[in-house]
CSV table of C-alpha atoms and ligand atoms in Angstrom, one decimal:
chain,number,residue,atom,x,y,z
A,1,MET,CA,27.6,-3.2,17.2
A,2,ARG,CA,28.5,-6.8,17.2
A,3,VAL,CA,27.0,-9.1,14.5
A,4,THR,CA,27.1,-12.9,15.0
A,5,THR,CA,26.1,-14.8,11.9
A,6,THR,CA,26.8,-18.1,10.2
A,7,VAL,CA,28.6,-17.5,6.9
A,8,ASN,CA,29.3,-20.4,4.5
A,9,GLY,CA,28.8,-22.8,7.4
A,10,THR,CA,30.9,-21.2,10.0
A,11,GLU,CA,29.6,-19.0,12.8
A,12,GLN,CA,31.5,-15.7,12.9
A,13,HIS,CA,31.5,-12.6,15.1
A,14,VAL,CA,32.1,-9.2,13.6
A,15,ASP,CA,32.6,-6.2,15.8
A,16,ASP,CA,32.2,-2.4,15.2
A,17,VAL,CA,29.6,-2.9,12.5
A,18,TRP,CA,27.8,0.4,11.8
A,19,PRO,CA,24.0,-0.1,12.3
A,20,GLY,CA,23.2,1.3,8.9
A,21,GLU,CA,25.7,-0.9,7.2
A,22,SER,CA,24.6,-3.4,4.5
A,23,LEU,CA,25.3,-7.1,4.7
A,24,LEU,CA,27.2,-6.7,1.5
A,25,TYR,CA,29.6,-4.1,3.0
A,26,MET,CA,30.2,-6.4,6.0
A,27,LEU,CA,30.9,-9.4,3.9
A,28,ARG,CA,33.3,-7.6,1.6
A,29,GLU,CA,35.0,-5.1,3.8
A,30,ARG,CA,35.0,-6.8,7.2
A,31,MET,CA,35.0,-10.5,6.5
A,32,GLY,CA,37.3,-10.8,3.6
A,33,LEU,CA,34.7,-12.2,1.2
A,34,PRO,CA,34.9,-10.0,-1.9
A,35,GLY,CA,33.1,-12.6,-4.1
A,36,SER,CA,29.7,-10.8,-3.9
A,37,LYS,CA,30.1,-7.7,-5.9
A,38,ASN,CA,29.1,-4.1,-5.2
A,39,ALA,CA,27.9,-2.5,-8.4
A,40,CYS,CA,24.8,-0.4,-7.8
A,41,GLU,CA,23.9,-0.6,-4.1
A,42,GLN,CA,20.3,-0.2,-5.0
A,43,GLY,CA,19.0,-3.7,-5.8
A,44,GLU,CA,19.0,-3.2,-9.5
A,45,CYS,CA,21.9,-5.4,-10.7
A,46,GLY,CA,21.9,-8.5,-8.6
A,47,SER,CA,25.7,-8.8,-8.5
A,48,CYS,CA,25.6,-8.9,-4.7
A,49,THR,CA,23.1,-11.9,-4.6
A,50,VAL,CA,23.7,-14.2,-1.6
A,51,TYR,CA,21.6,-16.7,0.1
A,52,LEU,CA,20.0,-15.5,3.4
A,53,ASP,CA,18.4,-18.5,5.2
A,54,GLY,CA,18.3,-20.3,1.9
A,55,GLU,CA,16.7,-17.5,-0.2
A,56,PRO,CA,18.5,-15.4,-2.8
A,57,VAL,CA,18.5,-11.8,-1.8
A,58,CYS,CA,20.5,-8.6,-2.7
A,59,ALA,CA,23.0,-8.3,0.1
A,60,CYS,CA,23.2,-4.5,-0.5
A,61,LEU,CA,19.6,-4.2,0.7
A,62,VAL,CA,19.9,-6.3,3.8
A,63,ALA,CA,21.1,-4.5,6.9
A,64,ALA,CA,24.0,-6.3,8.5
A,65,GLY,CA,22.0,-6.5,11.8
A,66,GLN,CA,19.2,-8.3,10.0
A,67,ALA,CA,21.7,-11.2,9.4
A,68,ILE,CA,22.3,-11.8,13.1
A,69,GLY,CA,21.7,-15.4,13.9
A,70,ARG,CA,20.9,-16.2,10.3
A,71,GLU,CA,22.7,-18.3,7.7
A,72,VAL,CA,24.4,-16.6,4.8
A,73,THR,CA,25.9,-18.4,1.9
A,74,THR,CA,28.0,-16.4,-0.6
A,75,VAL,CA,29.4,-17.5,-3.9
A,76,GLU,CA,32.6,-18.5,-2.1
A,77,GLY,CA,30.5,-21.1,-0.2
A,78,LEU,CA,29.3,-22.8,-3.4
A,79,ALA,CA,32.8,-24.0,-4.4
A,80,ALA,CA,33.1,-26.7,-1.7
A,81,GLY,CA,36.7,-27.5,-0.9
A,82,GLY,CA,38.0,-25.3,-3.7
A,83,ALA,CA,36.4,-27.4,-6.5
A,84,LEU,CA,34.1,-25.4,-8.8
A,85,HIS,CA,30.3,-26.1,-8.5
A,86,PRO,CA,28.8,-27.6,-11.7
A,87,VAL,CA,27.0,-24.2,-12.3
A,88,GLN,CA,30.4,-22.5,-12.1
A,89,GLU,CA,32.0,-25.1,-14.4
A,90,ALA,CA,29.2,-24.5,-16.9
A,91,PHE,CA,29.7,-20.7,-16.9
A,92,VAL,CA,33.4,-21.2,-17.6
A,93,GLU,CA,32.8,-23.8,-20.4
A,94,CYS,CA,30.1,-21.8,-22.2
A,95,GLY,CA,31.9,-18.5,-22.2
A,96,ALA,CA,29.3,-17.0,-19.9
A,97,VAL,CA,31.9,-14.9,-18.2
A,98,GLN,CA,33.5,-11.8,-19.8
A,99,CYS,CA,34.5,-9.1,-17.3
A,100,GLY,CA,33.1,-11.3,-14.6
A,101,PHE,CA,31.5,-8.6,-12.5
A,102,CYS,CA,28.0,-10.0,-12.8
A,103,THR,CA,29.1,-13.6,-12.5
A,104,PRO,CA,29.0,-14.3,-8.7
A,105,GLY,CA,25.4,-13.0,-8.5
A,106,LEU,CA,24.3,-14.9,-11.6
A,107,VAL,CA,25.9,-18.1,-10.3
A,108,VAL,CA,24.0,-17.8,-7.0
A,109,ALA,CA,20.7,-17.0,-8.8
A,110,ALA,CA,21.2,-19.9,-11.2
A,111,HIS,CA,22.2,-22.2,-8.4
A,112,ASP,CA,19.0,-21.3,-6.6
A,113,LEU,CA,16.9,-21.9,-9.7
A,114,LEU,CA,18.4,-25.4,-10.3
A,115,GLU,CA,17.8,-26.3,-6.6
A,116,ARG,CA,14.1,-25.5,-7.0
A,117,VAL,CA,13.5,-26.4,-10.7
A,118,PRO,CA,15.7,-29.2,-12.0
A,119,ARG,CA,14.6,-28.9,-15.6
A,120,PRO,CA,13.8,-25.2,-16.1
A,121,SER,CA,12.2,-23.9,-19.3
A,122,ASP,CA,13.9,-21.0,-21.0
A,123,LEU,CA,11.1,-18.8,-19.7
A,124,GLU,CA,11.8,-20.0,-16.1
A,125,ILE,CA,15.5,-19.3,-16.6
A,126,ARG,CA,14.9,-15.8,-17.9
A,127,GLU,CA,12.5,-15.1,-15.0
A,128,ALA,CA,14.9,-16.4,-12.4
A,129,LEU,CA,17.7,-14.3,-13.7
A,130,ALA,CA,15.6,-11.2,-14.3
A,131,GLY,CA,17.2,-9.4,-11.3
A,132,ASN,CA,20.8,-9.8,-12.6
A,133,LEU,CA,22.3,-7.5,-15.1
A,134,CYS,CA,25.3,-8.2,-17.4
A,135,ARG,CA,26.8,-5.5,-19.4
A,136,CYS,CA,29.1,-7.8,-21.5
A,137,THR,CA,27.7,-11.1,-22.7
A,138,GLY,CA,24.3,-10.3,-24.1
A,139,TYR,CA,23.0,-13.1,-21.9
A,140,GLU,CA,22.9,-15.8,-24.6
A,141,LYS,CA,26.0,-17.6,-23.2
A,142,ILE,CA,24.6,-17.3,-19.7
A,143,LEU,CA,21.4,-19.0,-20.8
A,144,ASP,CA,23.6,-21.7,-22.5
A,145,ALA,CA,25.5,-22.2,-19.2
A,146,VAL,CA,22.3,-22.6,-17.1
A,147,ARG,CA,20.9,-25.1,-19.7
A,148,LEU,CA,24.2,-27.1,-19.6
A,149,ALA,CA,24.3,-27.1,-15.8
A,150,ALA,CA,20.7,-28.3,-15.7
A,151,ASP,CA,21.3,-31.1,-18.2
A,152,ARG,CA,24.3,-32.4,-16.3
A,153,GLN,CA,22.5,-32.1,-13.0
A,154,VAL,CA,19.5,-34.2,-14.3
A,155,ARG,CA,21.8,-36.8,-15.8
A,156,ALA,CA,24.0,-37.1,-12.8
B,1,MET,CA,22.6,5.2,14.9
B,2,ASP,CA,21.0,2.4,17.0
B,3,PHE,CA,19.8,-0.9,15.7
B,4,LEU,CA,16.6,-1.9,17.5
B,5,GLN,CA,15.4,-5.5,17.1
B,6,PRO,CA,12.2,-6.3,18.9
B,7,THR,CA,11.0,-9.9,18.8
B,8,SER,CA,7.4,-9.3,19.5
B,9,TRP,CA,4.7,-6.9,18.3
B,10,GLN,CA,4.2,-5.4,21.8
B,11,ASP,CA,7.9,-4.6,22.0
B,12,ALA,CA,7.9,-3.2,18.5
B,13,LEU,CA,5.0,-0.8,19.4
B,14,ALA,CA,6.7,0.2,22.6
B,15,LEU,CA,10.0,1.0,20.8
B,16,ARG,CA,8.1,2.9,18.1
B,17,GLY,CA,6.5,5.0,20.8
B,18,GLU,CA,9.8,5.6,22.7
B,19,ARG,CA,11.9,6.4,19.7
B,20,PRO,CA,10.2,8.8,17.3
B,21,ASP,CA,13.6,9.2,15.6
B,22,ALA,CA,13.6,5.5,14.6
B,23,LEU,CA,12.9,4.4,11.0
B,24,PRO,CA,11.0,1.1,10.7
B,25,LEU,CA,12.9,-1.4,8.5
B,26,ALA,CA,11.0,-4.3,6.9
B,27,GLY,CA,12.5,-5.8,3.8
B,28,GLY,CA,14.8,-2.9,3.4
B,29,THR,CA,14.2,-2.6,-0.4
B,30,ASP,CA,13.3,1.1,0.0
B,31,VAL,CA,15.1,2.0,3.3
B,32,MET,CA,18.5,0.5,2.5
B,33,VAL,CA,18.7,2.3,-0.9
B,34,ASP,CA,18.2,5.6,1.0
B,35,ILE,CA,20.8,4.7,3.6
B,36,ASN,CA,23.3,3.4,1.0
B,37,PHE,CA,23.0,6.7,-0.9
B,38,ASP,CA,23.2,8.9,2.2
B,39,ARG,CA,19.7,10.2,1.7
B,40,ARG,CA,18.5,9.2,5.2
B,41,ARG,CA,20.3,9.1,8.5
B,42,PRO,CA,17.7,8.1,11.1
B,43,GLY,CA,18.6,8.0,14.8
B,44,ALA,CA,17.8,4.3,14.8
B,45,LEU,CA,16.6,1.5,12.6
B,46,LEU,CA,13.7,-0.4,14.0
B,47,ASP,CA,14.1,-3.8,12.4
B,48,LEU,CA,10.7,-5.5,12.2
B,49,GLY,CA,12.1,-8.7,10.6
B,50,ARG,CA,11.9,-10.6,13.9
B,51,VAL,CA,8.3,-9.8,14.8
B,52,PRO,CA,6.6,-13.1,14.0
B,53,GLU,CA,3.0,-11.5,14.1
B,54,LEU,CA,3.9,-9.4,11.0
B,55,ARG,CA,4.6,-12.4,8.8
B,56,GLU,CA,1.2,-14.1,9.5
B,57,TRP,CA,-1.9,-14.1,7.3
B,58,GLY,CA,-5.3,-15.7,7.8
B,59,GLN,CA,-9.1,-15.3,7.5
B,60,ASP,CA,-10.8,-12.6,9.4
B,61,ASP,CA,-14.5,-12.4,9.0
B,62,GLY,CA,-14.7,-12.6,5.2
B,63,ARG,CA,-11.5,-10.7,4.9
B,64,ILE,CA,-7.9,-11.8,4.5
B,65,ARG,CA,-5.7,-10.3,7.2
B,66,LEU,CA,-2.3,-10.0,5.6
B,67,GLY,CA,0.5,-9.2,8.0
B,68,ALA,CA,2.4,-6.1,7.0
B,69,GLY,CA,5.7,-8.1,6.8
B,70,VAL,CA,4.5,-10.8,4.4
B,71,PRO,CA,6.8,-10.5,1.4
B,72,TYR,CA,5.6,-10.4,-2.2
B,73,ALA,CA,6.9,-14.0,-2.7
B,74,GLY,CA,4.7,-15.2,0.1
B,75,ILE,CA,1.6,-13.6,-1.5
B,76,ILE,CA,2.4,-15.1,-4.9
B,77,GLY,CA,3.0,-18.5,-3.4
B,78,ASN,CA,0.1,-18.7,-0.9
B,79,LEU,CA,-2.7,-16.2,-1.7
B,80,GLY,CA,-3.1,-16.1,-5.5
B,81,ALA,CA,-6.6,-17.5,-5.3
B,82,GLN,CA,-8.0,-15.3,-2.5
B,83,LEU,CA,-6.2,-12.1,-3.5
B,84,PRO,CA,-5.8,-12.4,-7.3
B,85,GLY,CA,-5.3,-8.7,-8.0
B,86,LEU,CA,-2.6,-8.2,-5.3
B,87,ALA,CA,-0.9,-11.4,-6.4
B,88,MET,CA,-0.8,-10.3,-10.0
B,89,ALA,CA,0.7,-7.0,-9.0
B,90,SER,CA,3.2,-8.8,-6.7
B,91,ARG,CA,4.5,-10.8,-9.6
B,92,THR,CA,5.5,-7.6,-11.4
B,93,VAL,CA,7.5,-6.2,-8.5
B,94,GLY,CA,11.2,-5.8,-9.2
B,95,SER,CA,12.9,-9.1,-9.5
B,96,PRO,CA,12.9,-12.4,-7.6
B,97,GLN,CA,15.4,-11.0,-5.1
B,98,ILE,CA,13.2,-8.0,-4.4
B,99,ARG,CA,10.0,-10.0,-4.1
B,100,ILE,CA,11.6,-12.3,-1.5
B,101,ARG,CA,12.4,-9.3,0.7
B,102,GLY,CA,9.9,-6.5,-0.2
B,103,THR,CA,6.6,-6.3,1.7
B,104,VAL,CA,3.2,-4.7,1.3
B,105,GLY,CA,3.7,-3.0,4.7
B,106,GLY,CA,6.8,-1.4,3.2
B,107,ASN,CA,5.0,-0.4,0.0
B,108,LEU,CA,2.3,1.4,2.2
B,109,GLY,CA,5.0,2.9,4.4
B,110,SER,CA,6.8,4.4,1.4
B,111,ALA,CA,3.4,5.4,-0.1
B,112,SER,CA,5.0,6.0,-3.5
B,113,PRO,CA,2.4,6.9,-6.1
B,114,ALA,CA,4.1,4.2,-8.2
B,115,GLY,CA,3.9,1.4,-5.6
B,116,ASP,CA,2.4,-1.6,-7.2
B,117,ALA,CA,0.4,-2.9,-4.2
B,118,HIS,CA,-1.8,0.2,-4.1
B,119,PRO,CA,-4.0,-0.2,-7.2
B,120,PRO,CA,-5.2,-3.7,-6.3
B,121,LEU,CA,-5.7,-2.7,-2.6
B,122,LEU,CA,-7.9,0.2,-3.8
B,123,ALA,CA,-9.8,-1.9,-6.2
B,124,ALA,CA,-10.5,-4.5,-3.6
B,125,GLY,CA,-11.6,-2.0,-0.9
B,126,ALA,CA,-8.8,-2.9,1.5
B,127,VAL,CA,-8.4,-1.4,5.0
B,128,VAL,CA,-5.0,-0.7,6.6
B,129,GLU,CA,-4.8,-1.8,10.3
B,130,VAL,CA,-2.3,0.4,12.2
B,131,ALA,CA,-1.5,0.5,15.9
B,132,SER,CA,0.4,2.4,18.6
B,133,ALA,CA,1.3,1.5,22.2
B,134,ALA,CA,-0.6,4.5,23.5
B,135,ARG,CA,-3.9,4.3,21.6
B,136,GLY,CA,-4.2,0.8,20.4
B,137,THR,CA,-5.5,-0.2,17.0
B,138,ARG,CA,-7.3,1.7,14.3
B,139,GLU,CA,-8.5,0.8,10.8
B,140,ILE,CA,-8.0,3.2,7.9
B,141,PRO,CA,-9.7,2.6,4.5
B,142,VAL,CA,-6.8,2.4,2.1
B,143,ALA,CA,-8.1,5.2,-0.1
B,144,GLU,CA,-7.7,7.5,2.9
B,145,PHE,CA,-4.3,6.2,3.8
B,146,TYR,CA,-2.4,8.0,1.0
B,147,THR,CA,-2.3,11.7,2.0
B,148,GLY,CA,0.2,13.1,-0.4
B,149,VAL,CA,3.3,12.3,-2.6
B,150,LYS,CA,5.1,9.6,-0.5
B,151,ARG,CA,3.0,10.6,2.5
B,152,ASN,CA,0.6,8.5,4.5
B,153,ALA,CA,-1.8,8.7,7.4
B,154,LEU,CA,0.5,7.0,10.0
B,155,GLU,CA,1.1,9.0,13.2
B,156,PRO,CA,4.8,9.1,14.3
B,157,ASP,CA,4.2,6.5,17.1
B,158,GLU,CA,2.3,4.1,14.9
B,159,LEU,CA,3.2,1.0,12.9
B,160,ILE,CA,1.3,-0.8,10.2
B,161,ALA,CA,0.1,-4.1,11.6
B,162,ALA,CA,-1.7,-5.6,8.6
B,163,VAL,CA,-3.9,-5.0,5.6
B,164,LEU,CA,-7.5,-6.3,5.7
B,165,ILE,CA,-8.6,-7.3,2.2
B,166,PRO,CA,-12.1,-8.6,1.3
B,167,ALA,CA,-11.6,-12.1,-0.2
B,168,ALA,CA,-12.3,-11.7,-3.9
B,169,SER,CA,-15.9,-12.3,-4.8
B,170,GLY,CA,-15.2,-12.0,-8.6
B,171,PRO,CA,-12.3,-11.7,-11.0
B,172,GLN,CA,-9.6,-9.1,-10.5
B,173,GLN,CA,-7.0,-7.8,-13.0
B,174,PHE,CA,-3.8,-5.7,-12.8
B,175,SER,CA,-2.0,-4.0,-15.6
B,176,LYS,CA,1.2,-2.0,-15.6
B,177,VAL,CA,3.2,-0.1,-18.3
B,178,GLY,CA,7.0,0.1,-18.2
B,179,THR,CA,10.0,-0.2,-20.4
B,180,ARG,CA,10.6,-3.9,-19.8
B,181,ASN,CA,9.1,-6.8,-17.8
B,182,ALA,CA,11.5,-6.9,-14.9
B,183,MET,CA,12.6,-4.2,-12.5
B,184,VAL,CA,10.2,-1.6,-13.7
B,185,ILE,CA,8.7,1.3,-11.7
B,186,ALA,CA,5.4,1.7,-13.3
B,187,VAL,CA,4.9,4.5,-15.9
B,188,SER,CA,1.2,4.0,-15.1
B,189,ALA,CA,-0.7,1.1,-13.6
B,190,PHE,CA,-4.3,0.1,-13.3
B,191,ALA,CA,-6.2,-2.5,-11.2
B,192,CYS,CA,-9.9,-3.5,-11.3
B,193,ALA,CA,-12.1,-5.8,-9.3
B,194,LEU,CA,-15.6,-7.1,-10.2
B,195,HIS,CA,-17.8,-7.5,-7.2
B,196,PRO,CA,-20.7,-9.5,-8.7
B,197,ASP,CA,-22.2,-10.2,-5.2
B,198,ARG,CA,-23.1,-6.5,-4.8
B,199,ARG,CA,-22.9,-5.5,-8.5
B,200,GLU,CA,-20.1,-3.1,-8.0
B,201,ILE,CA,-16.8,-2.3,-9.7
B,202,GLY,CA,-13.6,-1.4,-7.9
B,203,THR,CA,-10.7,0.5,-9.5
B,204,GLY,CA,-7.2,1.6,-8.6
B,205,ILE,CA,-4.8,3.9,-10.5
B,206,GLY,CA,-1.1,4.0,-10.0
B,207,SER,CA,1.7,6.5,-11.1
B,208,ALA,CA,-0.8,8.9,-12.6
B,209,ALA,CA,-1.6,11.3,-9.7
B,210,PRO,CA,0.1,12.6,-6.5
B,211,THR,CA,-1.2,9.5,-4.7
B,212,PRO,CA,-2.7,6.2,-5.8
B,213,ARG,CA,-6.4,6.8,-6.2
B,214,ARG,CA,-9.7,5.2,-7.3
B,215,ALA,CA,-11.7,6.3,-10.3
B,216,PRO,CA,-15.1,6.5,-8.5
B,217,GLU,CA,-17.0,8.0,-11.4
B,218,ALA,CA,-15.9,5.2,-13.8
B,219,GLU,CA,-16.9,2.7,-11.2
B,220,THR,CA,-20.5,3.9,-10.8
B,221,PHE,CA,-20.8,4.5,-14.5
B,222,LEU,CA,-19.9,1.0,-15.5
B,223,ALA,CA,-21.9,-0.7,-12.7
B,224,GLY,CA,-24.9,1.3,-13.7
B,225,GLU,CA,-24.5,0.5,-17.4
B,226,LEU,CA,-24.1,-3.2,-16.6
B,227,ASP,CA,-27.3,-3.0,-14.6
B,228,ASP,CA,-29.3,-1.2,-17.3
B,229,ALA,CA,-28.2,-3.7,-19.9
B,230,GLY,CA,-29.0,-6.7,-17.7
B,231,LEU,CA,-25.4,-7.9,-18.1
B,232,TRP,CA,-24.9,-8.9,-14.5
B,233,ASP,CA,-27.6,-11.5,-15.1
B,234,SER,CA,-27.1,-12.4,-18.7
B,235,ARG,CA,-23.3,-12.4,-18.5
B,236,ASN,CA,-23.2,-11.5,-22.2
B,237,ALA,CA,-20.1,-10.1,-23.7
B,238,LEU,CA,-19.0,-6.6,-22.5
B,239,PRO,CA,-19.7,-4.3,-25.4
B,240,GLU,CA,-16.5,-2.7,-26.7
B,241,PRO,CA,-17.8,0.9,-26.7
B,242,LEU,CA,-18.8,0.4,-23.0
B,243,ALA,CA,-15.3,-0.9,-22.2
B,244,ALA,CA,-13.8,2.1,-24.1
B,245,ALA,CA,-16.0,4.6,-22.3
B,246,PHE,CA,-15.0,3.1,-19.0
B,247,GLY,CA,-11.3,3.5,-20.0
B,248,GLU,CA,-11.9,7.2,-20.8
B,249,ARG,CA,-13.5,7.7,-17.4
B,250,VAL,CA,-10.6,6.0,-15.6
B,251,ALA,CA,-8.2,8.3,-17.4
B,252,ALA,CA,-10.3,11.3,-16.5
B,253,ALA,CA,-9.9,10.5,-12.8
B,254,ALA,CA,-6.1,10.8,-13.1
B,255,SER,CA,-3.9,13.9,-12.8
B,256,PRO,CA,-0.5,12.8,-14.0
B,257,ILE,CA,2.7,14.8,-14.5
B,258,ASP,CA,5.5,14.7,-17.0
B,259,ASP,CA,8.6,13.0,-15.7
B,260,VAL,CA,11.6,11.0,-16.8
B,261,ARG,CA,9.5,7.8,-17.0
B,262,GLY,CA,6.8,9.2,-19.2
B,263,SER,CA,4.7,12.2,-20.2
B,264,ALA,CA,1.4,13.1,-18.7
B,265,ALA,CA,-0.3,12.6,-22.1
B,266,TYR,CA,1.1,9.1,-22.4
B,267,ARG,CA,0.0,8.2,-18.9
B,268,LEU,CA,-3.5,9.3,-19.7
B,269,HIS,CA,-3.6,7.4,-23.0
B,270,SER,CA,-2.0,4.2,-21.5
B,271,LEU,CA,-4.5,4.3,-18.6
B,272,SER,CA,-7.5,4.4,-20.8
B,273,VAL,CA,-6.1,1.5,-22.9
B,274,MET,CA,-5.2,-0.6,-19.8
B,275,ALA,CA,-8.5,0.1,-18.1
B,276,ARG,CA,-10.4,-0.9,-21.3
B,277,ARG,CA,-8.4,-4.1,-21.6
B,278,ALA,CA,-8.3,-5.0,-17.9
B,279,ILE,CA,-12.1,-4.7,-17.5
B,280,THR,CA,-12.6,-6.8,-20.6
B,281,TRP,CA,-10.3,-9.5,-19.3
B,282,ALA,CA,-12.1,-9.5,-15.9
B,283,TRP,CA,-15.5,-9.6,-17.5
B,284,ASN,CA,-14.4,-12.5,-19.7
B,285,ASP,CA,-13.1,-14.3,-16.6
B,286,LEU,CA,-16.6,-13.8,-15.0
B,287,ARG,CA,-18.3,-15.2,-18.1
B,288,GLU,CA,-16.1,-18.2,-18.1
B,289,ALA,CA,-16.6,-18.8,-14.4
B,290,ALA,CA,-20.4,-18.8,-15.0
C,301,FAD,C1,15.5,-2.9,-7.5
C,301,FAD,C2,14.2,-2.5,-7.0
C,301,FAD,C3,13.0,-2.7,-7.7
C,301,FAD,C4,11.8,-2.3,-7.2
C,301,FAD,N1,10.6,-2.6,-7.9
C,301,FAD,C5,9.4,-2.2,-7.4
C,301,FAD,C6,8.3,-2.5,-8.2
C,301,FAD,O1,8.3,-3.0,-9.3
C,301,FAD,N2,7.1,-2.1,-7.7
C,301,FAD,C7,7.0,-1.5,-6.4
C,301,FAD,O2,5.9,-1.2,-6.0
C,301,FAD,N3,8.1,-1.2,-5.7
C,301,FAD,C8,9.3,-1.6,-6.2
C,301,FAD,N4,10.4,-1.3,-5.4
C,301,FAD,C9,10.3,-0.6,-4.2
C,301,FAD,C10,10.2,-1.5,-2.9
C,301,FAD,O3,10.6,-2.8,-3.2
C,301,FAD,C11,8.7,-1.6,-2.4
C,301,FAD,O4,8.2,-0.4,-2.1
C,301,FAD,C12,8.6,-2.6,-1.2
C,301,FAD,O5,7.2,-2.9,-1.1
C,301,FAD,C13,9.1,-2.0,0.0
C,301,FAD,O6,8.9,-3.0,1.1
C,301,FAD,P1,10.1,-3.3,2.1
C,301,FAD,O7,9.6,-4.3,3.0
C,301,FAD,O8,11.4,-3.6,1.5
C,301,FAD,O9,10.1,-1.9,2.9
C,301,FAD,P2,11.3,-1.1,3.6
C,301,FAD,O10,12.3,-0.6,2.7
C,301,FAD,O11,11.8,-1.9,4.8
C,301,FAD,O12,10.4,0.1,4.2
C,301,FAD,C14,9.8,1.0,3.4
C,301,FAD,C15,9.1,2.1,4.2
C,301,FAD,O13,8.0,1.6,4.9
C,301,FAD,C16,8.2,1.8,6.3
C,301,FAD,N5,7.7,0.6,6.9
C,301,FAD,C17,7.9,-0.7,6.6
C,301,FAD,N6,7.2,-1.6,7.3
C,301,FAD,C18,6.4,-0.8,8.2
C,301,FAD,C19,5.4,-1.1,9.2
C,301,FAD,N7,5.1,-2.3,9.5
C,301,FAD,N8,4.9,0.0,9.8
C,301,FAD,C20,5.2,1.3,9.5
C,301,FAD,N9,6.1,1.6,8.6
C,301,FAD,C21,6.7,0.6,7.9
C,301,FAD,C22,9.7,2.0,6.5
C,301,FAD,O14,10.0,2.8,7.6
C,301,FAD,C23,10.0,2.8,5.2
C,301,FAD,O15,9.6,4.1,5.3
C,301,FAD,C24,11.7,-1.7,-5.9
C,301,FAD,C25,12.8,-1.5,-5.1
C,301,FAD,C26,14.1,-1.9,-5.7
C,301,FAD,C27,15.3,-1.7,-4.8
C,302,FES,S1,24.9,-4.1,-5.7
C,302,FES,FE1,23.2,-5.1,-4.8
C,302,FES,S2,21.9,-5.2,-6.5
C,302,FES,FE2,23.5,-4.1,-7.4
C,303,FES,S1,30.4,-10.4,-17.8
C,303,FES,FE1,30.7,-8.3,-17.6
C,303,FES,S2,28.9,-7.7,-16.6
C,303,FES,FE2,28.5,-9.7,-17.1
């Protein structure tokens, strides 16, 4: 089937999509957007987190057809014009990235939190990132990165 | 496989009738896992995400009519005051990403004994509104909706339209045991509702029997004891032995199994503890409100 959807601001047509296919598969395998990661395909890890009509969702649990006519923003869409988003900068600076597999999902989830809550408490950060697993960092550096990005956003 | 995308409730019901091989798809948080892992290959997916009627909620004769497609995040954000028990349970579901997509209709469709919406719906005395193109609408009390492990009372040509939940007339509580706060399938769960207007207690047990179920004997026991001791009127503190006896009766209503998440013995123990605590919290809420 054909899926027409707006991804990172551009309307795109994708043909030969299998009806049971996930949005994640379509993005990675058919649209050349491998930023969103495929780790568990069961909603547990959050590495596939993308925005669907402005809400963070697990792309592995959205059928590609459910994105028809909707707006999808992936981690690739956050780095406008190739410059890193302040959330991404903060992840780099704080050492919140080790193997990097969880990073795209965490960046989207953290981005969403800071859009909604400019000065999140630690509890709010933990709650917002509860759906994203990281096997490497132990999370402390990730919390540091979100705090740093929040500080800079509030001061800017 | 076909991908069917009705944009109205009428069309959705018509397609459901024409295509018995189609699997309804709401938030996809159960369905897509099964498809990704090759556990299901339906002839078609019937995407309900574009049926606006399913995402509506409103008052209906003292009840809240909650569209089957309202996601948990919508319940938490909009219905916390009217449906406190269901909102509490919704806050414990999965993760933010899962709560944005997952729906109560999907929880009922899957009818897992561990589904978190079930205990508060049982405690509140909810009714499931289902419909088919051929026979129209019927209402099923939620306690009769669960017919077996992951089985429900839906006919093959029916869809769940909504859940009708009496607006809370008193405090409600929900409690769930798992290995961490997020992303937990309940090892056991318990919900209770105080109905001070008719001097009754509602209960719901999760993950501790083949289906979600009430604890009717515990309900009548406690309501009777509260009556005898004049507590509905005095609103004095709930005596600890009474709360504990209630907890034991709740556990007695369960029939859990051993599985990877927990042993039957632990489930019974945790249920009695959760029921004792939850009813005490609810009673304290009632006293504070007085
Ligand atoms: C990572 C993860 C964590 C989870 N955590 C929890 C948790 O903590 N607690 C919990 O209870 N659940 C949890 N779940 C399970 C799931 O999120 C819930 O069961 C959710 O309510 C399913 O809703 P959905 O809209 O996504 O349903 P879908 O997956 O779209 O559908 C589920 C079933 O319901 C049927 N269905 C859906 N809508 C209708 C309708 N209107 N009429 C008829 N049939 C219908 C479908 O055909 C299917 O059989 C989790 C799932 C994941 C992936
Ligand atoms: S790949 Fe989607 S949540 Fe893990
Ligand atoms: S950096 Fe390796 S999983 Fe998070």
